[in-house]
Coordinates of C-alpha atoms and ligand atoms in Angstrom, one line a residue:
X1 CA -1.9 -15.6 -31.1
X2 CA -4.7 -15.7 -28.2
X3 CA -2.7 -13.2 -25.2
X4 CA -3.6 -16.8 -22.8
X5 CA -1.5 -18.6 -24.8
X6 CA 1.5 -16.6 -24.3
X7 CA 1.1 -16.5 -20.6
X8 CA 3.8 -19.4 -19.0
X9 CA 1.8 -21.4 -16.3
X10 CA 4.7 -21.4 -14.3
X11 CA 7.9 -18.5 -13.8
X12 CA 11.1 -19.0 -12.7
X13 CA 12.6 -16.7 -10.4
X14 CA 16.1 -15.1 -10.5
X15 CA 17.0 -13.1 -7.5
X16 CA 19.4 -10.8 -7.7
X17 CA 19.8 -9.4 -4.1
X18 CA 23.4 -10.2 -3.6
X19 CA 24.4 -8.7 -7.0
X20 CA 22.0 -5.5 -8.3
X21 CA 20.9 -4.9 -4.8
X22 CA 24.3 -4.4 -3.6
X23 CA 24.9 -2.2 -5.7
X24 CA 22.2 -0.1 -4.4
X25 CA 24.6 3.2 -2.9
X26 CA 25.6 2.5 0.2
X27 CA 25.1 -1.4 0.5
X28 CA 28.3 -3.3 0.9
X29 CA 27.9 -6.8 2.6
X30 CA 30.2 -8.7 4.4
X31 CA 30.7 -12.5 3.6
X32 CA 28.8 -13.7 6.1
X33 CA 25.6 -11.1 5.3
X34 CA 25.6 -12.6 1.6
X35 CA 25.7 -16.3 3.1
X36 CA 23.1 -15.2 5.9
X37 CA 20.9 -14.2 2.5
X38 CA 21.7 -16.8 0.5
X39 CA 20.3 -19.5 3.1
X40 CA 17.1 -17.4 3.1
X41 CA 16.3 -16.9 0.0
X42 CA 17.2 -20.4 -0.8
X43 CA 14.7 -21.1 2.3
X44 CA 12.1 -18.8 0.2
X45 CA 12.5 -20.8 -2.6
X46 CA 14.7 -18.9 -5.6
X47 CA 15.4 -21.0 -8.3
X48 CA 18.3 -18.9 -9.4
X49 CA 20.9 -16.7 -6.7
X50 CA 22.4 -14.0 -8.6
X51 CA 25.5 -14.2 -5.7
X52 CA 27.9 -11.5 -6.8
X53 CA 30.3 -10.2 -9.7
X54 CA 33.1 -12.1 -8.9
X55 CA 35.8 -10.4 -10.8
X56 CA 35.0 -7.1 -8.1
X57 CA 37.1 -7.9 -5.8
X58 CA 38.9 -11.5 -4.1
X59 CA 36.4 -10.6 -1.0
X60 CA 33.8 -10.7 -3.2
X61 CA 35.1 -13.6 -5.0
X62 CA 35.5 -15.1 -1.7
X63 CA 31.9 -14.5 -0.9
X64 CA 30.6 -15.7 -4.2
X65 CA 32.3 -19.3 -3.3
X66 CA 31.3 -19.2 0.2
X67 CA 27.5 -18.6 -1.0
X68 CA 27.6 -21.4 -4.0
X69 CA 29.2 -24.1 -1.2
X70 CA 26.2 -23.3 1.4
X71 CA 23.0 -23.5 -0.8
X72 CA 21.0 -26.4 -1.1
X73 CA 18.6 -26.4 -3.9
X74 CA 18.8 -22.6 -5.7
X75 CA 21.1 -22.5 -8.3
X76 CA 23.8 -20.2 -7.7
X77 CA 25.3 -17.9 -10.5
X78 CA 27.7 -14.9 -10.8
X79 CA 28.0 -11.9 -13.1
X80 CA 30.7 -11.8 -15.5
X81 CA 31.7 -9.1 -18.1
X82 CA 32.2 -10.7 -21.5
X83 CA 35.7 -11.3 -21.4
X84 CA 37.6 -14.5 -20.2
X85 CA 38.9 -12.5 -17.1
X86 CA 35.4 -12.1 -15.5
X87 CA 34.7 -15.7 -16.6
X88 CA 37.9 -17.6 -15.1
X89 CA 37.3 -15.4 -11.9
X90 CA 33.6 -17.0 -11.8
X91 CA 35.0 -20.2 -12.5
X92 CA 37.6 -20.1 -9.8
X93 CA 34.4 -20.2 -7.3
X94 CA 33.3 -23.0 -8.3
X95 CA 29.8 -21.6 -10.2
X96 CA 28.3 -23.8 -12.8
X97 CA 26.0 -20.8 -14.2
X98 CA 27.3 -17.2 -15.6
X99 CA 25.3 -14.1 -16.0
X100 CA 27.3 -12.3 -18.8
X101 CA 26.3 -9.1 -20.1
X102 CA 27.4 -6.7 -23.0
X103 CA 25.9 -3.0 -23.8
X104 CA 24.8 -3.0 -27.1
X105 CA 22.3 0.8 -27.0
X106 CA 23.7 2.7 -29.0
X107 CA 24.4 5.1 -26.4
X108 CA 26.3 2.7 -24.4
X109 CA 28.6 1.7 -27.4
X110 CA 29.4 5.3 -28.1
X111 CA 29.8 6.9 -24.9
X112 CA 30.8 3.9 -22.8
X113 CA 32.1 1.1 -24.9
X114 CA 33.6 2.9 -28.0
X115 CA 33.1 0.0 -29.8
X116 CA 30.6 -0.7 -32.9
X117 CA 27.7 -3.2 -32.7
X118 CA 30.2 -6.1 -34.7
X119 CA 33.0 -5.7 -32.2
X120 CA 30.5 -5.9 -29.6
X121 CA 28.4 -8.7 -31.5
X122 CA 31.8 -10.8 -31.4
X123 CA 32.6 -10.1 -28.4
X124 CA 29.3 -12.0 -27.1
X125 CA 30.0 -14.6 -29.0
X126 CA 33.5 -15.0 -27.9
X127 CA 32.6 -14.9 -24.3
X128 CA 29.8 -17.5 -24.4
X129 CA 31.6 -20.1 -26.5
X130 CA 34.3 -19.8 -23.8
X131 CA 31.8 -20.4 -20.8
X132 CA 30.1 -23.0 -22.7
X133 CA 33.4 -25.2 -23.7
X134 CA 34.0 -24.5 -19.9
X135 CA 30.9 -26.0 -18.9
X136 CA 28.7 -23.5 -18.0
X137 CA 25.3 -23.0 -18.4
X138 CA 25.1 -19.5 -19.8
X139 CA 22.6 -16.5 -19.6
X140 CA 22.9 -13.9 -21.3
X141 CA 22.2 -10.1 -21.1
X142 CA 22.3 -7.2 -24.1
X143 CA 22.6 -4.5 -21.2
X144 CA 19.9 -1.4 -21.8
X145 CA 18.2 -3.8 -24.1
X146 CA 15.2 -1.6 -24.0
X147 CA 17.1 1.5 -25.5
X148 CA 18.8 -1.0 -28.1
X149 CA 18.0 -0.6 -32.1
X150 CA 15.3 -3.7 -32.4
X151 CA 16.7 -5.0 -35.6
X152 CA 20.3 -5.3 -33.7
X153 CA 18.7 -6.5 -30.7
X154 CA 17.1 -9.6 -32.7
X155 CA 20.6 -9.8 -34.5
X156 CA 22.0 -10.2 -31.0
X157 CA 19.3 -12.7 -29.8
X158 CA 20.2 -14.7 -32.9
X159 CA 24.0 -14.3 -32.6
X160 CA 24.1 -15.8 -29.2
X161 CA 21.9 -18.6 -29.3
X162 CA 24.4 -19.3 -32.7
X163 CA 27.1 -19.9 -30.2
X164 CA 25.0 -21.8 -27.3
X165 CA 23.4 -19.5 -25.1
X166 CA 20.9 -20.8 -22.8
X167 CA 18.5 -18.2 -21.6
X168 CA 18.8 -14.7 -22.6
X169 CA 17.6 -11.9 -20.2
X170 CA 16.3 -8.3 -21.7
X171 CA 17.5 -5.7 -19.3
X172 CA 15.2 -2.3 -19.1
X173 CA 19.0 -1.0 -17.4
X174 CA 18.1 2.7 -17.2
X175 CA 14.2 1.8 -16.2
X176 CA 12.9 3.6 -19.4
X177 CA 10.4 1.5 -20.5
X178 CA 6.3 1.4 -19.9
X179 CA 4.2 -2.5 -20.0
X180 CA 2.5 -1.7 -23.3
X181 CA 6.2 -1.3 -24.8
X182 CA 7.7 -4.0 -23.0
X183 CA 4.9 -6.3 -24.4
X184 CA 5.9 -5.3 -27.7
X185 CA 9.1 -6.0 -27.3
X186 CA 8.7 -9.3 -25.6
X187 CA 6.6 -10.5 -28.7
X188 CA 9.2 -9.2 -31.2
X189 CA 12.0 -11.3 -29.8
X190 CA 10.0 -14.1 -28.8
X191 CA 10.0 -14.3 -32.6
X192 CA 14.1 -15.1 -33.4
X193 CA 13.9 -16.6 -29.9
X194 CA 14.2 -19.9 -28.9
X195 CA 15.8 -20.3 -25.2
X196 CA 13.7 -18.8 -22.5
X197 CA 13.7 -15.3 -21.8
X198 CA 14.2 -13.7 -19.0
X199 CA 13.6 -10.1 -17.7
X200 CA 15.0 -7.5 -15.5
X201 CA 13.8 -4.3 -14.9
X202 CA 14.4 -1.6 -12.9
X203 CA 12.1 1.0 -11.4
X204 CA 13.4 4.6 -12.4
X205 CA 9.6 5.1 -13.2
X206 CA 8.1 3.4 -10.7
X207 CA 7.0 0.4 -13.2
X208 CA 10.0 -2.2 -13.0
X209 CA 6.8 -4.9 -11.2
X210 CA 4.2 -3.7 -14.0
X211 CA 7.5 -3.9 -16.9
X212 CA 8.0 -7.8 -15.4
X213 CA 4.4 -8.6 -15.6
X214 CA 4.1 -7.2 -19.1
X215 CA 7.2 -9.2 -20.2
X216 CA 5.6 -12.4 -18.7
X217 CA 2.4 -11.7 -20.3
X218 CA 4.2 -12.3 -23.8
X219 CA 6.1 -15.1 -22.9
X220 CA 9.3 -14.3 -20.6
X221 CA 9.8 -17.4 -18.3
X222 CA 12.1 -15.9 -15.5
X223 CA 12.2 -12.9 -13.5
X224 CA 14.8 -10.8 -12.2
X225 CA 14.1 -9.5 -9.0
X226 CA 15.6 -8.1 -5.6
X227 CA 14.0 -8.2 -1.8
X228 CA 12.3 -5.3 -1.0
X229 CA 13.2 -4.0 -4.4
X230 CA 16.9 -3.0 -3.8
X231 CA 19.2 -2.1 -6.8
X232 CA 21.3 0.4 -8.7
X233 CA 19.0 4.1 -8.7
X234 CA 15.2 3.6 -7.8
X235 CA 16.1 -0.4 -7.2
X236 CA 14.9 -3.3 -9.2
X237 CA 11.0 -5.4 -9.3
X238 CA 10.7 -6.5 -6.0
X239 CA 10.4 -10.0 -5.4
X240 CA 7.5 -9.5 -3.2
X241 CA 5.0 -7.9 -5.0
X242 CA 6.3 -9.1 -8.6
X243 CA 5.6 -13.2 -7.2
X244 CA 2.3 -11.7 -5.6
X245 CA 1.5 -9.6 -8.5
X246 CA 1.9 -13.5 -10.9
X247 CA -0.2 -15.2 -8.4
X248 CA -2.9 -12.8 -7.8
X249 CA -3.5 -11.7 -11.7
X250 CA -2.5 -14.4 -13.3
X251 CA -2.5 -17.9 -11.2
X252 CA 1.2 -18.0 -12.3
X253 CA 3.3 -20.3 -10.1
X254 CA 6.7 -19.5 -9.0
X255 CA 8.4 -21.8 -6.3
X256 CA 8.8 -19.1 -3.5
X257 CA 7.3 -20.2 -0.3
X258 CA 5.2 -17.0 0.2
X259 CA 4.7 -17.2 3.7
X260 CA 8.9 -16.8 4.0
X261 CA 8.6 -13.6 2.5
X262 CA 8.0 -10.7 5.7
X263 CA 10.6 -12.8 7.6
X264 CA 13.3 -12.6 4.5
X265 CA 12.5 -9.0 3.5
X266 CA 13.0 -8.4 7.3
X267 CA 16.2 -9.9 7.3
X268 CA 17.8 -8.3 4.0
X269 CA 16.8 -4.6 5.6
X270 CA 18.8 -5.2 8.8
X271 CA 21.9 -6.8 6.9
X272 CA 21.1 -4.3 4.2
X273 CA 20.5 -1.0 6.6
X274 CA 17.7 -0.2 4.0
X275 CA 14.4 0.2 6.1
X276 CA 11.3 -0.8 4.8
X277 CA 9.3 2.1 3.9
X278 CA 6.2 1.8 6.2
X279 CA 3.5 1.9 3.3
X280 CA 6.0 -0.5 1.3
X281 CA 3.4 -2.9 -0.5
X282 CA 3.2 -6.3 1.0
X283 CA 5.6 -5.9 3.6
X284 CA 5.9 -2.0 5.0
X285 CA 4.7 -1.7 8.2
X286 CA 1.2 -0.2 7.1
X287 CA 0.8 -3.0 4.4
X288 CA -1.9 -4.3 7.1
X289 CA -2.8 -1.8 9.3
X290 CA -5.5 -0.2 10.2
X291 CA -6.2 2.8 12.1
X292 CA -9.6 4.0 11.4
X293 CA -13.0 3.0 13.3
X294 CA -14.5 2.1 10.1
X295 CA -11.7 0.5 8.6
X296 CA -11.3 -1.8 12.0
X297 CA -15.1 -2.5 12.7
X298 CA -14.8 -4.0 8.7
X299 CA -11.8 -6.0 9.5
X300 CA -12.7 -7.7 12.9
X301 CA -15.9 -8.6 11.2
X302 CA -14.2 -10.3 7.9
X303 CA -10.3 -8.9 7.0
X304 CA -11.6 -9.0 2.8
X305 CA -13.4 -6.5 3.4
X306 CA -10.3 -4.0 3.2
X307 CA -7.1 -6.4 2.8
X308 CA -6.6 -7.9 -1.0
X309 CA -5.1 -10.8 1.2
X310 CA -4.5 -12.1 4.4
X311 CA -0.8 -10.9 6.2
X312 CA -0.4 -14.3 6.8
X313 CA -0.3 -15.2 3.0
X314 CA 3.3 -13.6 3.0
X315 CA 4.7 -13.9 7.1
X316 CA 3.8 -10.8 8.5
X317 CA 1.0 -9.7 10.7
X318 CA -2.3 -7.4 10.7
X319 CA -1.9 -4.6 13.3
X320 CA -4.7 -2.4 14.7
X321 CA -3.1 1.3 15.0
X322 CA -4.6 3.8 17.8
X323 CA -4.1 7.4 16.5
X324 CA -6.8 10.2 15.8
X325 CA -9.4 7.9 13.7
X326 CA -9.6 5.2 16.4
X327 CA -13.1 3.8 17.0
X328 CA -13.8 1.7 20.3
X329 CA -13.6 -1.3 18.3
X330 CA -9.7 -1.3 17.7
X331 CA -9.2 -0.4 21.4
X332 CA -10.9 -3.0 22.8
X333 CA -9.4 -5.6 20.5
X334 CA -6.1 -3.7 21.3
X335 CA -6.3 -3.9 24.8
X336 CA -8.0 -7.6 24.9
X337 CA -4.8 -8.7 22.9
X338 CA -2.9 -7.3 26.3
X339 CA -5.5 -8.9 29.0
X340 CA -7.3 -6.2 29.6
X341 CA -10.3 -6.1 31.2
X342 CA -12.4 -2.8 30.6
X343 CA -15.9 -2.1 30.0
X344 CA -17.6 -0.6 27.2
X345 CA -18.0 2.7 28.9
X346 CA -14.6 3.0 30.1
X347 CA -13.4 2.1 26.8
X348 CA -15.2 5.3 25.7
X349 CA -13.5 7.2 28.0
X350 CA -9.9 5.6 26.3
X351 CA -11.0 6.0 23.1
X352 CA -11.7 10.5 23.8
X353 CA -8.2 10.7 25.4
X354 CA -6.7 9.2 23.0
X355 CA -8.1 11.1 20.6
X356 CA -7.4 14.6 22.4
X357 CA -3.5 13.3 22.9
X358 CA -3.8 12.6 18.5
X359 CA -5.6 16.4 18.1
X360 CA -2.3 17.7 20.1
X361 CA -0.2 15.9 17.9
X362 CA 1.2 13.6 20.0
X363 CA 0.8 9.3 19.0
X364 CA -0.3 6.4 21.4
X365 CA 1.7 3.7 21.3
X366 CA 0.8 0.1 22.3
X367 CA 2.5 0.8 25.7
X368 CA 1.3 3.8 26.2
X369 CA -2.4 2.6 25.6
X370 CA -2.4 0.1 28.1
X371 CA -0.9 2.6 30.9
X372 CA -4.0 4.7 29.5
X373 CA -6.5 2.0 30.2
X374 CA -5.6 1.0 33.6
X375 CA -5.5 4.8 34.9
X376 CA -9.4 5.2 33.7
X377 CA -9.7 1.8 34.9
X378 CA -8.8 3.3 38.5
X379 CA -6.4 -0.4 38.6
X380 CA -3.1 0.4 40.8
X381 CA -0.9 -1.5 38.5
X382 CA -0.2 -3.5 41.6
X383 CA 3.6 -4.5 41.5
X384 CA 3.4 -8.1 41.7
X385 CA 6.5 -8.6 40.7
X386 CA 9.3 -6.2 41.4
X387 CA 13.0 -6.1 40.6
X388 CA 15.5 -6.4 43.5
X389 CA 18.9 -7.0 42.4
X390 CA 20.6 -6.7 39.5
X391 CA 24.4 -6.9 37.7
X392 CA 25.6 -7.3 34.2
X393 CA 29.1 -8.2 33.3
X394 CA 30.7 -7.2 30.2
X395 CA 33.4 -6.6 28.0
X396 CA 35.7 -7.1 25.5
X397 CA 36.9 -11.1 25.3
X398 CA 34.1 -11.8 27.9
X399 CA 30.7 -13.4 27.2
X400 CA 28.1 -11.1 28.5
X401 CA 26.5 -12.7 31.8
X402 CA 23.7 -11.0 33.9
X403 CA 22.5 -12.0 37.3
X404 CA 19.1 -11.0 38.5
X405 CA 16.6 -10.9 41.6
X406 CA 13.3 -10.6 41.4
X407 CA 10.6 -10.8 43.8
X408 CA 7.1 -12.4 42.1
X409 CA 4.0 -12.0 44.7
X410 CA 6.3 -11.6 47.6
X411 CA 8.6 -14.9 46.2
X412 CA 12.1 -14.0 45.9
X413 CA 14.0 -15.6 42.6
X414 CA 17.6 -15.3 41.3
X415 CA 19.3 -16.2 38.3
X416 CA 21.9 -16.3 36.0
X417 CA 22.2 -16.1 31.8
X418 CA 24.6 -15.2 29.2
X419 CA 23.6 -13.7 25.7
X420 CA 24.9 -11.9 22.8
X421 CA 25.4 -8.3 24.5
X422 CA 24.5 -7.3 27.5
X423 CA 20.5 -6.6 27.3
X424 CA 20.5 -10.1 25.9
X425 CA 22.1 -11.5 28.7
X426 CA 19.7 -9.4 31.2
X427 CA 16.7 -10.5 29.1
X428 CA 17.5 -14.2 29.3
X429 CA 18.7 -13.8 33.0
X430 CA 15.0 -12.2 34.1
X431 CA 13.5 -15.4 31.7
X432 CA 15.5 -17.5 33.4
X433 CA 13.7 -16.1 36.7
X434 CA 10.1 -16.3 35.6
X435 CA 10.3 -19.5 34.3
X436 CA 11.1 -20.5 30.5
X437 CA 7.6 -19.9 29.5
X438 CA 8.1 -16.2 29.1
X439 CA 9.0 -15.2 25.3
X440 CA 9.9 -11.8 24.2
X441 CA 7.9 -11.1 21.2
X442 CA 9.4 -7.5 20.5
X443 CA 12.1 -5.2 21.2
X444 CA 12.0 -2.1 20.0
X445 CA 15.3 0.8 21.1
X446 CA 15.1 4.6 20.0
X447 CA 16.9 6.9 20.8
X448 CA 15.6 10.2 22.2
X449 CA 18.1 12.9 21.7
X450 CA 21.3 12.6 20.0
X451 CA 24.8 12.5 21.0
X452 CA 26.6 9.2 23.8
X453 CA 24.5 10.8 26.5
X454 CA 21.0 10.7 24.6
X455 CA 18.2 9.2 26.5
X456 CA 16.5 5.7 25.1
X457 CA 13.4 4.6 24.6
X458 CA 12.9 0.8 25.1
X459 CA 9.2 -1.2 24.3
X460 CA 9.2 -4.7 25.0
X461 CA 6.1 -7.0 24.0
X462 CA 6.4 -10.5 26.3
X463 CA 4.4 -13.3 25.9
X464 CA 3.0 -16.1 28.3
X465 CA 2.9 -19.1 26.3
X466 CA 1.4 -21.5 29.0
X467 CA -2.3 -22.6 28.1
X468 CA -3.4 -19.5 25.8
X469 CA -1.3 -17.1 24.9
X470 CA -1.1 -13.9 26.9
X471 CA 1.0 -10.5 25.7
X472 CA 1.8 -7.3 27.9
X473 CA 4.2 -4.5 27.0
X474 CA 6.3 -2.2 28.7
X475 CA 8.0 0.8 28.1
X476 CA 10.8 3.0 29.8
X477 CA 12.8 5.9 29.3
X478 CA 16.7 6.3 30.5
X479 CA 19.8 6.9 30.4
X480 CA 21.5 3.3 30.1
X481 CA 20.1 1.0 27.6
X482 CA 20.5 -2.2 30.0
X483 CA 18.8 -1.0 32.9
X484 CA 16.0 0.7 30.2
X485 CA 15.5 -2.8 28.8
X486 CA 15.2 -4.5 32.2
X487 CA 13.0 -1.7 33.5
X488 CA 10.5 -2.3 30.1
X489 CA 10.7 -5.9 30.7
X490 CA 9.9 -5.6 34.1
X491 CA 7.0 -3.3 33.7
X492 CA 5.8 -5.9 30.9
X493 CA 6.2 -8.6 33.4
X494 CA 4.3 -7.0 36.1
X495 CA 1.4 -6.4 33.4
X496 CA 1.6 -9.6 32.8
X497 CA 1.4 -11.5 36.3
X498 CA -1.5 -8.8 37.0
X499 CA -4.3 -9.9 34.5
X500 CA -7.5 -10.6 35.8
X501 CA -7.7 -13.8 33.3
X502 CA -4.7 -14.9 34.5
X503 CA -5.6 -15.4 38.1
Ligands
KIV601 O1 20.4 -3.5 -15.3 C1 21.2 -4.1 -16.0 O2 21.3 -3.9 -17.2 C2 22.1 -5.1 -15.3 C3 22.9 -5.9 -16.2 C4 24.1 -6.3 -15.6 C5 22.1 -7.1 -16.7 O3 22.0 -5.2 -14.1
ZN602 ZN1 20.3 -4.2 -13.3

């Protein structure tokens, strides 16, 4: 058969966040996190939500329910263990879909299961009958598929669709497999096959994306996947660049709203407290940035000539670093994007400091730029507006409120906000002052040293939305992370009301 005609026009997508990348080591969510992720990956357009293995725990079968009573149009299903325990326990939150899995390597029924490939076979079928005559819709899984004796693994494939499987999924458990295998394998049991086939692979080699692509090039119709590639080890295909990887190769559609995709990945890391690595493909904080004059002068003049895609194709944005290989070109776009008004000498004279601070070792933030600029500029960064007062009340049982003075070219203004902590409510209290056309676009706290006393390091990026956008950024070092946000803001503010365009 032609390889085109194997090649589904269309892949569904399973993602298995809540499930395999909990189990990643040290990821245990709360309720409310898997909910929080179950609304945006139904948002981002999942067909399937592999929510949890209910039988773990009640909090997890509590969380399992919670998750299949709050999404909308994914279908919501649960791991189970092929016994009637596991399955009741999935019942009991009110799934219509199981995920149940037996081992049937040989390794895995030696070491692990003690059992021999017809206890095991029975065993399947036992399990699916029961969640079939219970009305479920039923996927199945012959864990460490890859690793499995082929004959027994078409033996399998046969046994279960005997008793009424729906889908079957061929787990690559211990990541062992490479694409030219996995295509072999795909076509082999696409032979005694007749339900769709799924896949799910994990990346202990680095190849669980290029493991799902092979699969789907012989025929698998679903995809197992995780946000930013969580899971048990090295983590599982990531959902990003396995749906991008379809799309850009192969035309394959999936139903994942791409453009959801920074905005989710952002939200699983902070729920997750997995950061992204920075030069993470697709969404790591490098995926679309440049730094070097040549690189920059290519992308202001068309971004193809060194993105594969626009940042906008999957939510996130394109961002023009200043470090040692800065040309003039990034730092004038830099500073533009913050109002600045410099000339193309002086921007010379930026770009051979900031390349003397990069030679010493030290980096040039956004903020720091700017401060740069209006120095060789010879600009007093006039204080047009200036903080007078300020007060934050908080505590424990009390809703953060912050009151606030500020004087805005010689104006005095005062008002009041709550919030969500106490920078929150000092934030919203100074945006309360400046008018509601202020936005913060980006708040960034580090700390310095460690230990309670450490000093912070707060960046805020604000925004004037009225007519065309305008940004500024401010940065501030102390002791207390309130009056550190305020000051950043306020430096950011006073940026702000001082652009030339502006006046
Ligand atoms: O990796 C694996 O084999 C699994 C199974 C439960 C399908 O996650
Ligand atoms: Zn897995």
């Amino acid at each position: 058969m032609a390889l085109a005609d194997t090649i589904p026009k269309r892949v569904m997508v399973l993602d298995t966040t809540l499930r395999d990348g909990e189990q990643s080591p040290g990821i245990a969510l709360s309720s409310d996190d898997k909910v929080r992720i179950a609304q945006a990956l139904d948002d981002l357009g999942v067909d399937v939500i592999e929510a949890g293995f209910p039988a773990a725990s009640p909090g997890e079968q509590e969380a399992v329910h919670r998750v299949a009573s709050t999404v909308s149009h994914a279908r919501v299903c649960g791991l189970a263990r092929c016994n009637k325990k596991d399955i009741d326990a999935l019942l009991d939150c009110g799934l219509d879909y199981v995920h149940t899995f037996i081992a049937t390597s040989d390794i895995h029924l030696k070491y692990k299961l003690k059992m021999d490939r017809e206890e095991v076979k029975a065993k399947a079928i036992d399990s699916i009958e029961y969640a079939k005559a219970h009305g479920l819709t039923v996927e199945f899984s012959c864990e460490d598929a890859t690793r499995t004796d082929l004959a027994f693994l078409k033996e399998m494939h046969l046994a279960v669709q005997g008793a009424g499987v729906d889908k079957i999924n061929v787990p690559d458990t211990v990541g062992t497999i490479s694409p030219p295998a996995m295509e072999y394998l795909i076509k082999e049991l696409m032979t005694v096959t007749k339900v769709p086939i799924a896949v799910h692979c994990h990346d202990d080699f680095g190849l669980a994306v290029a493991n799902s692509i092979a699969a789907v090039r012989q025929g698998a119709r679903q995809v197992h996947v995780t946000v930013n590639g969580l899971g048990e080890r090295a983590g599982n295909a990531a959902l990003e660049e396995t749906v991008l990887s379809l799309m850009a190769f192969y035309g394959i559609e999936t139903s994942i709203d791409t453009r959801k995709i920074g905005p989710t990945s952002k939200l699983v890391s902070r729920l997750t407290g997995y950061p992204i690595p920075a030069n993470k493909a697709i969404i790591g904080n490098n995926a679309f940035a440049h730094e070097s004059g040549i690189h920059v002068h290519g992308v202001l003049g068309d971004p193809s000539t060194y993105e594969a895609f626009g940042p906008e194709l999957v939510g996130v944005k394109r961002n023009i670093v200043i470090g040692k290989h800065t040309g003039t070109h990034s730092v004038k776009e830099k500073l533009n994007e913050y109002g600045v008004d410099i000339t193309d000498d002086q921007v010379v004279q930026v770009v051979d400091k900031v390349k003397k601070l990069a030679d010493s070792g030290k980096d040039v933030d956004d903020a720091e730029l700017v401060a740069l600029a209006y120095h060789i500029i010879g600009q007093q960064e006039a204080k047009n507006v200036r903080l007078k007062e300020f007060a934050v009340f908080t505590g424990i049982n009390t809703t953060p409120t912050a009151v606030v003075s500020v004087e805005v070219n010689g104006k005095k203004k005062t008002g009041t906000s709550i919030g969500i902590g106490p920078v929150d409510a000092a934030i919203n209290a100074i945006k309360v002052v400046m008018g509601n056309d202020i936005s913060l676009e980006e708040y960034r706290l580090s700390a310095i040293t460690g230990g309670s006393d450490s000093l912070c390091e707060v960046t805020v990026r604000v925004a004037r939305n009225g007519g065309k956008k305008m940004m500024s950024i401010g940065k501030a070092v102390g002791s207390d992370i309130v009056n550190t946000s305020v000051d950043a803001t306020m430096e950011a503010l006073d940026r702000l009301y001082c652009h030339k365009k502006e006046l």
